[in-house]
Amino acid sequence: MTWHILGAGSLGSLWATRLARAGLPVRLILRSPQRLAAYRAAGGLTLIEAGQRSQYAIPAELAEADTPIHRLLLACKAYDAEPAVASIASRLAADAELLLLQNGLGSQDAVAQRLPRQRCLFVSSTEGAFRPADFQVVFAGNGHNWLGDPRDPLPPTWLDELQHAGIAHQWSPDILTRLWRKLALNCAINPLSVLHDCRNGGLSEHPAEVAALCAELTELLQCCGQPAAAQDLHAEVQRVISATAANYSSMHQDVAQGRRTEITYLLGHACAAAQRHALHLPHLSHLQQRLLRHLRERGLPLD
């Protein structure tokens, strides 16, 4: 069965090239005739791994193509997920399966509610990749992908294709726990890295601020019915800061390059959940206000 991939960013390109390398049928869905022409002129996607470059002439098409989609990897930004799915909804087969590879929380439920007939699998990834140029992707760090379906604990039958493609993965019946945990890690690290304009390792100079956020995020996770996601959160945040000390967070990169952030699906989702549960989390709330002010001063979107 063909893997359609919508979102040829870093992770989408990383999945596409590895699936193609394994001989599996892959098709990219690009957003405009201009992007399609540029892609064809480039000759395909280039994967750079351990210094070795390999190009894959993966077929590409526009959203309005008329072939049916049975399996879709949605690898766009969280704020683009709903409009992206709307652009190809008429092509989705009744039994289509979608893999939702978005940061944070909120966009996955929105897509799943829009597509009640299709199966939506949520994906949490720790793989590292970046694009040095258009239609090129560097595999920057081995990681893992957890897949799960909050509505159905049974794994799909095609997971062996990921194994064949060398995509490290695991079926996770408790995928929401993993996504909440990653959300909390991102909320403790990303906004502070933006406000202090530092690499992740620079946050070791602000231990009290990190500790206060972790305490409030732990309280939030427990109140949201996610005790496993809350366990030893502060220790893991410190471990991630140390392990990724030389890296800039994804939110820092977005702000530095004048791009829209995913604040609504990260810190915004956490603060909205706190409000729903009538939780008073002053450090988290103040962090959101500081970040919004920072974005406003730079003329960046606040959602």
C-alpha angles and dihedrals in degrees: 000000000000119000108221112199121199111190115043094200124124100295095035090052091045092055093043095053095047093048090048092047088056090055095251119143111258133175127186121218110211127195104233144013088251092056091045091052091047091049093051090048089053090054096232140307121325120211116201111197125166088347094305119121122210125175124210120196094213113179114250135196143169126264090254094062110123103226115113121253118222100166124027131181106203104201102163128115117287093250091054096048099093098044090043092054091045089056092060101026093109090057096053115110116230090250095042120142122212127199109207110207101180133137121245126359135292103053093073094057091045091055093044091052090050090053107042094160097052128069116248118200118196117220129201114191134188095180118126124225139146137183116238089184140354113303093005125107131188116209095222104173139012112239141144139264123217117198128191146150117223089203099047126031094196114103120232119254097242101067089108087069089064089049090051090050093051093245106149107227148152133196108240120195087188096052092144090061089055093047093049090049092051090046090055092048090051092047091052095048115023103057093045091049088056096046094046091039092226145126115263091264090061089071089073084078090062103053097149092052092049092046093051092051092048091052092053094043089051089054090049094050092050091049090050091056095257105118093150090055089051097052114117091342095156092053092051093047089054090048092051092048089053096042093048097035094131094048130092112225118248091249091051089052091050093051093043090054095044094248131143112266129220092239093134092060096042119031092007092055091049093049092046090052090050090053092050090054093043090239119162105219105162098176093051093046092048090048090055092050092048092049093048090050090049091052092045092052089055095047093245125144116271095214 
